[in-house]
Amino acid sequence: MSRAIRAVLFDVGGPLDTETIMDRMIDEQIVESFRSRGVSVSDEQYGEVVAWAIEVFAPRTYDAIIWKIAGLNQDLTDSVIAELYETVPDRNEARGHFELRDGIPELLEKLSNQGLLLGLAANQPSRALENMENNGILKYFRYQEVSGSTGLYKPDPRLLLHSCEGLGVEPQEAIMVGDRIDNDIVPAKMLGMTAIRFVSGRHVEQQPRSWAEAPHVDVYTVEELGAAI
């Protein structure tokens, strides 16, 4: 007999933080970094490489994109990756640190009022918690840890287990909401969780490689997410 749902775990990037501006700025930074090193990257080439990285479930998407464009030149790969991470503060400042998805505060309040326990299951630095606090949504989460504070990173299912333990629930009593098949849906289903994919952002075209990786439901809006939960 299936257990009643008691908790909902959220990824941050995608469902909560749209990351729309951030993704665009990262693309621009990568192309400019290659250009400044004498490597021209067309829009078509860049799009093909992004599609490849998503299709093969590259664990570090942007590192994989850079590696693919650089070919066998490891020094070039390392140099462009280093510059990408050096410019993180500039991008965060430019996008206001957090791109809160419309309707999310209201949904979180509704779920909390229904008695559901809310937790985070996200590959994020610890400062993401401050950004959520500044946007008025951290208060809805009973479990407030991310990879930067636990040292666990998806798709390692232990991150999701840690979140469930923090809420005092079994995985079968929890829903996982994320935007990636590889990082969110796969580990959630391994643990017997209900898996909801919020289809948005960089990984919108990502497809499961088998029926075992398919989400229980795909949603495209906050309204659909609320109905699915």
C-alpha positions as YAML, in Angstrom:
chain: A
units: angstrom
residues:
- id: 1
  name: MET
  ca: [0.00, 0.00, 0.00]
- id: 2
  name: SER
  ca: [1.39, 3.41, -0.95]
- id: 3
  name: ARG
  ca: [2.13, 5.88, 1.81]
- id: 4
  name: ALA
  ca: [0.42, 9.24, 2.14]
- id: 5
  name: ILE
  ca: [2.49, 12.19, 0.96]
- id: 6
  name: ARG
  ca: [3.82, 14.23, 3.87]
- id: 7
  name: ALA
  ca: [6.60, 16.29, 2.30]
- id: 8
  name: VAL
  ca: [7.68, 18.08, -0.86]
- id: 9
  name: LEU
  ca: [11.33, 18.59, -1.80]
- id: 10
  name: PHE
  ca: [12.27, 21.39, -4.18]
- id: 11
  name: ASP
  ca: [15.23, 21.95, -6.40]
- id: 12
  name: VAL
  ca: [16.11, 25.66, -6.41]
- id: 13
  name: GLY
  ca: [17.37, 26.40, -9.92]
- id: 14
  name: GLY
  ca: [14.41, 25.96, -12.25]
- id: 15
  name: PRO
  ca: [11.32, 25.55, -10.07]
- id: 16
  name: LEU
  ca: [12.06, 28.42, -7.66]
- id: 17
  name: ASP
  ca: [14.76, 30.48, -9.37]
- id: 18
  name: THR
  ca: [14.08, 30.64, -13.12]
- id: 19
  name: GLU
  ca: [17.78, 31.34, -13.86]
- id: 20
  name: THR
  ca: [16.72, 32.79, -17.22]
- id: 21
  name: ILE
  ca: [19.07, 35.76, -17.11]
- id: 22
  name: MET
  ca: [21.85, 33.67, -15.61]
- id: 23
  name: ASP
  ca: [21.72, 31.06, -18.38]
- id: 24
  name: ARG
  ca: [21.89, 33.76, -21.05]
- id: 25
  name: MET
  ca: [24.81, 35.48, -19.37]
- id: 26
  name: ILE
  ca: [26.70, 32.20, -18.99]
- id: 27
  name: ASP
  ca: [26.25, 31.49, -22.70]
- id: 28
  name: GLU
  ca: [27.54, 34.96, -23.54]
- id: 29
  name: GLN
  ca: [30.52, 34.56, -21.20]
- id: 30
  name: ILE
  ca: [31.56, 31.21, -22.65]
- id: 31
  name: VAL
  ca: [31.38, 32.46, -26.24]
- id: 32
  name: GLU
  ca: [33.29, 35.65, -25.35]
- id: 33
  name: SER
  ca: [35.97, 33.69, -23.48]
- id: 34
  name: PHE
  ca: [36.61, 31.54, -26.53]
- id: 35
  name: ARG
  ca: [36.54, 34.58, -28.85]
- id: 36
  name: SER
  ca: [39.12, 36.39, -26.73]
- id: 37
  name: ARG
  ca: [41.36, 33.32, -27.08]
- id: 38
  name: GLY
  ca: [41.03, 33.24, -30.85]
- id: 39
  name: VAL
  ca: [38.27, 30.63, -31.12]
- id: 40
  name: SER
  ca: [35.10, 31.66, -32.94]
- id: 41
  name: VAL
  ca: [31.90, 29.90, -31.89]
- id: 42
  name: SER
  ca: [28.78, 30.32, -34.04]
- id: 43
  name: ASP
  ca: [25.27, 30.30, -32.58]
- id: 44
  name: GLU
  ca: [24.59, 27.06, -34.46]
- id: 45
  name: GLN
  ca: [27.70, 25.36, -33.10]
- id: 46
  name: TYR
  ca: [26.97, 26.50, -29.57]
- id: 47
  name: GLY
  ca: [23.39, 25.28, -29.76]
- id: 48
  name: GLU
  ca: [24.51, 21.87, -31.00]
- id: 49
  name: VAL
  ca: [27.02, 21.51, -28.17]
- id: 50
  name: VAL
  ca: [24.44, 22.50, -25.55]
- id: 51
  name: ALA
  ca: [22.01, 19.93, -26.97]
- id: 52
  name: TRP
  ca: [24.74, 17.28, -26.84]
- id: 53
  name: ALA
  ca: [25.59, 18.03, -23.19]
- id: 54
  name: ILE
  ca: [21.97, 17.73, -22.16]
- id: 55
  name: GLU
  ca: [21.37, 14.56, -24.18]
- id: 56
  name: VAL
  ca: [24.34, 12.71, -22.65]
- id: 57
  name: PHE
  ca: [23.39, 13.72, -19.10]
- id: 58
  name: ALA
  ca: [26.65, 15.63, -18.59]
- id: 59
  name: PRO
  ca: [26.97, 16.03, -14.79]
- id: 60
  name: ARG
  ca: [28.49, 19.52, -15.04]
- id: 61
  name: THR
  ca: [26.71, 20.98, -18.03]
- id: 62
  name: TYR
  ca: [28.78, 24.09, -18.63]
- id: 63
  name: ASP
  ca: [32.11, 22.36, -18.04]
- id: 64
  name: ALA
  ca: [31.05, 19.77, -20.61]
- id: 65
  name: ILE
  ca: [30.04, 22.47, -23.11]
- id: 66
  name: ILE
  ca: [33.42, 24.16, -22.75]
- id: 67
  name: TRP
  ca: [35.30, 20.86, -23.04]
- id: 68
  name: LYS
  ca: [33.42, 19.93, -26.20]
- id: 69
  name: ILE
  ca: [34.08, 23.28, -27.90]
- id: 70
  name: ALA
  ca: [37.76, 23.25, -26.89]
- id: 71
  name: GLY
  ca: [38.27, 19.78, -28.32]
- id: 72
  name: LEU
  ca: [41.45, 18.14, -27.07]
- id: 73
  name: ASN
  ca: [42.99, 21.39, -25.83]
- id: 74
  name: GLN
  ca: [42.93, 20.86, -22.06]
- id: 75
  name: ASP
  ca: [44.71, 24.14, -21.33]
- id: 76
  name: LEU
  ca: [42.04, 26.03, -23.26]
- id: 77
  name: THR
  ca: [39.30, 24.10, -21.48]
- id: 78
  name: ASP
  ca: [40.76, 24.86, -18.05]
- id: 79
  name: SER
  ca: [41.27, 28.54, -18.90]
- id: 80
  name: VAL
  ca: [37.70, 29.11, -20.09]
- id: 81
  name: ILE
  ca: [36.23, 27.19, -17.15]
- id: 82
  name: ALA
  ca: [38.33, 29.23, -14.72]
- id: 83
  name: GLU
  ca: [37.11, 32.49, -16.25]
- id: 84
  name: LEU
  ca: [33.52, 31.30, -16.11]
- id: 85
  name: TYR
  ca: [33.75, 30.74, -12.37]
- id: 86
  name: GLU
  ca: [35.73, 33.92, -11.76]
- id: 87
  name: THR
  ca: [32.87, 35.93, -13.26]
- id: 88
  name: VAL
  ca: [30.13, 34.35, -11.11]
- id: 89
  name: PRO
  ca: [29.88, 37.38, -8.77]
- id: 90
  name: ASP
  ca: [29.34, 39.72, -11.73]
- id: 91
  name: ARG
  ca: [26.50, 37.59, -13.08]
- id: 92
  name: ASN
  ca: [24.86, 37.25, -9.69]
- id: 93
  name: GLU
  ca: [24.98, 41.00, -9.20]
- id: 94
  name: ALA
  ca: [23.59, 41.67, -12.68]
- id: 95
  name: ARG
  ca: [20.62, 39.35, -12.20]
- id: 96
  name: GLY
  ca: [19.85, 40.42, -8.66]
- id: 97
  name: HIS
  ca: [21.12, 37.09, -7.26]
- id: 98
  name: PHE
  ca: [17.76, 35.33, -7.60]
- id: 99
  name: GLU
  ca: [15.07, 35.26, -10.31]
- id: 100
  name: LEU
  ca: [11.99, 34.30, -8.29]
- id: 101
  name: ARG
  ca: [9.38, 32.51, -10.36]
- id: 102
  name: ASP
  ca: [6.00, 34.21, -10.33]
- id: 103
  name: GLY
  ca: [3.45, 32.42, -8.18]
- id: 104
  name: ILE
  ca: [5.97, 30.43, -6.14]
- id: 105
  name: PRO
  ca: [5.53, 32.35, -2.85]
- id: 106
  name: GLU
  ca: [1.78, 31.82, -2.99]
- id: 107
  name: LEU
  ca: [2.18, 28.11, -3.77]
- id: 108
  name: LEU
  ca: [4.66, 27.57, -0.94]
- id: 109
  name: GLU
  ca: [2.34, 29.32, 1.50]
- id: 110
  name: LYS
  ca: [-0.58, 27.19, 0.34]
- id: 111
  name: LEU
  ca: [1.37, 23.94, 0.69]
- id: 112
  name: SER
  ca: [2.60, 24.92, 4.15]
- id: 113
  name: ASN
  ca: [-0.93, 25.77, 5.25]
- id: 114
  name: GLN
  ca: [-2.03, 22.34, 4.06]
- id: 115
  name: GLY
  ca: [0.40, 20.80, 6.54]
- id: 116
  name: LEU
  ca: [2.97, 19.56, 4.03]
- id: 117
  name: LEU
  ca: [6.60, 19.65, 5.11]
- id: 118
  name: LEU
  ca: [8.77, 21.52, 2.62]
- id: 119
  name: GLY
  ca: [12.47, 20.93, 2.11]
- id: 120
  name: LEU
  ca: [15.30, 21.72, -0.27]
- id: 121
  name: ALA
  ca: [17.17, 19.23, -2.44]
- id: 122
  name: ALA
  ca: [19.47, 21.43, -4.48]
- id: 123
  name: ASN
  ca: [22.99, 21.70, -5.84]
- id: 124
  name: GLN
  ca: [23.49, 25.23, -4.60]
- id: 125
  name: PRO
  ca: [26.08, 27.17, -2.63]
- id: 126
  name: SER
  ca: [25.12, 28.09, 0.91]
- id: 127
  name: ARG
  ca: [24.53, 31.71, -0.12]
- id: 128
  name: ALA
  ca: [21.42, 30.52, -1.97]
- id: 129
  name: LEU
  ca: [19.71, 30.36, 1.41]
- id: 130
  name: GLU
  ca: [20.37, 34.06, 1.95]
- id: 131
  name: ASN
  ca: [18.97, 34.80, -1.50]
- id: 132
  name: MET
  ca: [15.82, 32.85, -0.67]
- id: 133
  name: GLU
  ca: [15.52, 34.69, 2.63]
- id: 134
  name: ASN
  ca: [15.81, 38.02, 0.83]
- id: 135
  name: ASN
  ca: [13.02, 36.95, -1.51]
- id: 136
  name: GLY
  ca: [10.76, 35.96, 1.37]
- id: 137
  name: ILE
  ca: [10.47, 32.22, 0.65]
- id: 138
  name: LEU
  ca: [13.01, 30.53, 2.94]
- id: 139
  name: LYS
  ca: [10.56, 30.71, 5.85]
- id: 140
  name: TYR
  ca: [8.32, 28.13, 4.20]
- id: 141
  name: PHE
  ca: [10.99, 25.43, 4.27]
- id: 142
  name: ARG
  ca: [11.39, 23.21, 7.32]
- id: 143
  name: TYR
  ca: [14.58, 21.69, 5.91]
- id: 144
  name: GLN
  ca: [16.99, 24.44, 4.86]
- id: 145
  name: GLU
  ca: [20.16, 22.71, 3.67]
- id: 146
  name: VAL
  ca: [21.76, 22.66, 0.21]
- id: 147
  name: SER
  ca: [24.80, 20.94, -1.27]
- id: 148
  name: GLY
  ca: [27.04, 23.79, -0.15]
- id: 149
  name: SER
  ca: [26.21, 23.05, 3.48]
- id: 150
  name: THR
  ca: [25.99, 19.24, 3.34]
- id: 151
  name: GLY
  ca: [28.77, 18.37, 0.89]
- id: 152
  name: LEU
  ca: [26.36, 16.13, -1.03]
- id: 153
  name: TYR
  ca: [25.59, 16.73, -4.69]
- id: 154
  name: LYS
  ca: [22.89, 15.36, -6.98]
- id: 155
  name: PRO
  ca: [22.53, 12.96, -8.69]
- id: 156
  name: ASP
  ca: [23.85, 11.27, -5.54]
- id: 157
  name: PRO
  ca: [20.60, 10.01, -3.96]
- id: 158
  name: ARG
  ca: [22.10, 10.59, -0.52]
- id: 159
  name: LEU
  ca: [21.33, 14.28, -0.92]
- id: 160
  name: LEU
  ca: [17.63, 13.49, -1.24]
- id: 161
  name: LEU
  ca: [17.85, 11.00, 1.62]
- id: 162
  name: HIS
  ca: [19.47, 13.67, 3.77]
- id: 163
  name: SER
  ca: [16.57, 16.00, 2.98]
- id: 164
  name: CYS
  ca: [13.99, 13.36, 3.88]
- id: 165
  name: GLU
  ca: [15.78, 12.58, 7.12]
- id: 166
  name: GLY
  ca: [15.86, 16.27, 7.95]
- id: 167
  name: LEU
  ca: [12.08, 16.37, 7.60]
- id: 168
  name: GLY
  ca: [11.54, 13.09, 9.44]
- id: 169
  name: VAL
  ca: [9.88, 11.33, 6.51]
- id: 170
  name: GLU
  ca: [10.54, 8.26, 4.41]
- id: 171
  name: PRO
  ca: [11.33, 8.81, 0.70]
- id: 172
  name: GLN
  ca: [8.05, 7.13, -0.24]
- id: 173
  name: GLU
  ca: [6.26, 9.87, 1.69]
- id: 174
  name: ALA
  ca: [7.86, 12.67, -0.32]
- id: 175
  name: ILE
  ca: [7.52, 14.36, -3.69]
- id: 176
  name: MET
  ca: [10.60, 15.65, -5.52]
- id: 177
  name: VAL
  ca: [10.16, 18.71, -7.74]
- id: 178
  name: GLY
  ca: [13.02, 19.44, -10.14]
- id: 179
  name: ASP
  ca: [13.78, 20.47, -13.70]
- id: 180
  name: ARG
  ca: [16.33, 17.81, -14.67]
- id: 181
  name: ILE
  ca: [15.84, 14.15, -15.50]
- id: 182
  name: ASP
  ca: [19.44, 13.28, -14.58]
- id: 183
  name: ASN
  ca: [19.83, 15.23, -11.35]
- id: 184
  name: ASP
  ca: [16.30, 15.22, -9.94]
- id: 185
  name: ILE
  ca: [14.03, 12.60, -11.42]
- id: 186
  name: VAL
  ca: [16.49, 9.69, -11.59]
- id: 187
  name: PRO
  ca: [17.63, 9.78, -7.92]
- id: 188
  name: ALA
  ca: [14.09, 10.46, -6.73]
- id: 189
  name: LYS
  ca: [12.71, 7.41, -8.51]
- id: 190
  name: MET
  ca: [15.62, 5.29, -7.27]
- id: 191
  name: LEU
  ca: [14.41, 6.05, -3.75]
- id: 192
  name: GLY
  ca: [10.74, 5.42, -4.47]
- id: 193
  name: MET
  ca: [9.73, 9.07, -4.35]
- id: 194
  name: THR
  ca: [7.05, 10.66, -6.48]
- id: 195
  name: ALA
  ca: [8.93, 12.66, -9.12]
- id: 196
  name: ILE
  ca: [7.55, 15.83, -10.72]
- id: 197
  name: ARG
  ca: [9.52, 17.55, -13.45]
- id: 198
  name: PHE
  ca: [9.05, 21.30, -13.80]
- id: 199
  name: VAL
  ca: [9.82, 21.66, -17.49]
- id: 200
  name: SER
  ca: [11.77, 24.89, -17.90]
- id: 201
  name: GLY
  ca: [15.14, 26.40, -18.60]
- id: 202
  name: ARG
  ca: [18.30, 24.83, -19.95]
- id: 203
  name: HIS
  ca: [17.16, 21.19, -19.69]
- id: 204
  name: VAL
  ca: [13.70, 21.59, -21.21]
- id: 205
  name: GLU
  ca: [14.56, 19.17, -24.05]
- id: 206
  name: GLN
  ca: [16.13, 16.51, -21.82]
- id: 207
  name: GLN
  ca: [14.50, 13.11, -22.27]
- id: 208
  name: PRO
  ca: [14.54, 9.97, -20.11]
- id: 209
  name: ARG
  ca: [16.69, 7.17, -21.49]
- id: 210
  name: SER
  ca: [14.25, 4.52, -20.31]
- id: 211
  name: TRP
  ca: [10.85, 4.20, -18.69]
- id: 212
  name: ALA
  ca: [12.57, 3.95, -15.30]
- id: 213
  name: GLU
  ca: [13.78, 7.55, -15.65]
- id: 214
  name: ALA
  ca: [10.45, 9.03, -16.69]
- id: 215
  name: PRO
  ca: [8.89, 11.49, -14.23]
- id: 216
  name: HIS
  ca: [5.49, 10.65, -12.81]
- id: 217
  name: VAL
  ca: [4.26, 13.92, -14.30]
- id: 218
  name: ASP
  ca: [5.60, 16.89, -16.27]
- id: 219
  name: VAL
  ca: [4.35, 20.37, -15.37]
- id: 220
  name: TYR
  ca: [4.95, 23.64, -17.17]
- id: 221
  name: THR
  ca: [3.46, 26.26, -14.86]
- id: 222
  name: VAL
  ca: [3.16, 26.95, -11.15]
- id: 223
  name: GLU
  ca: [-0.56, 26.34, -11.44]
- id: 224
  name: GLU
  ca: [0.04, 22.89, -12.92]
- id: 225
  name: LEU
  ca: [2.58, 22.16, -10.20]
- id: 226
  name: GLY
  ca: [0.08, 23.02, -7.49]
- id: 227
  name: ALA
  ca: [-2.51, 20.76, -9.08]
- id: 228
  name: ALA
  ca: [-0.02, 17.89, -9.42]
- id: 229
  name: ILE
  ca: [1.02, 18.06, -5.77]
...
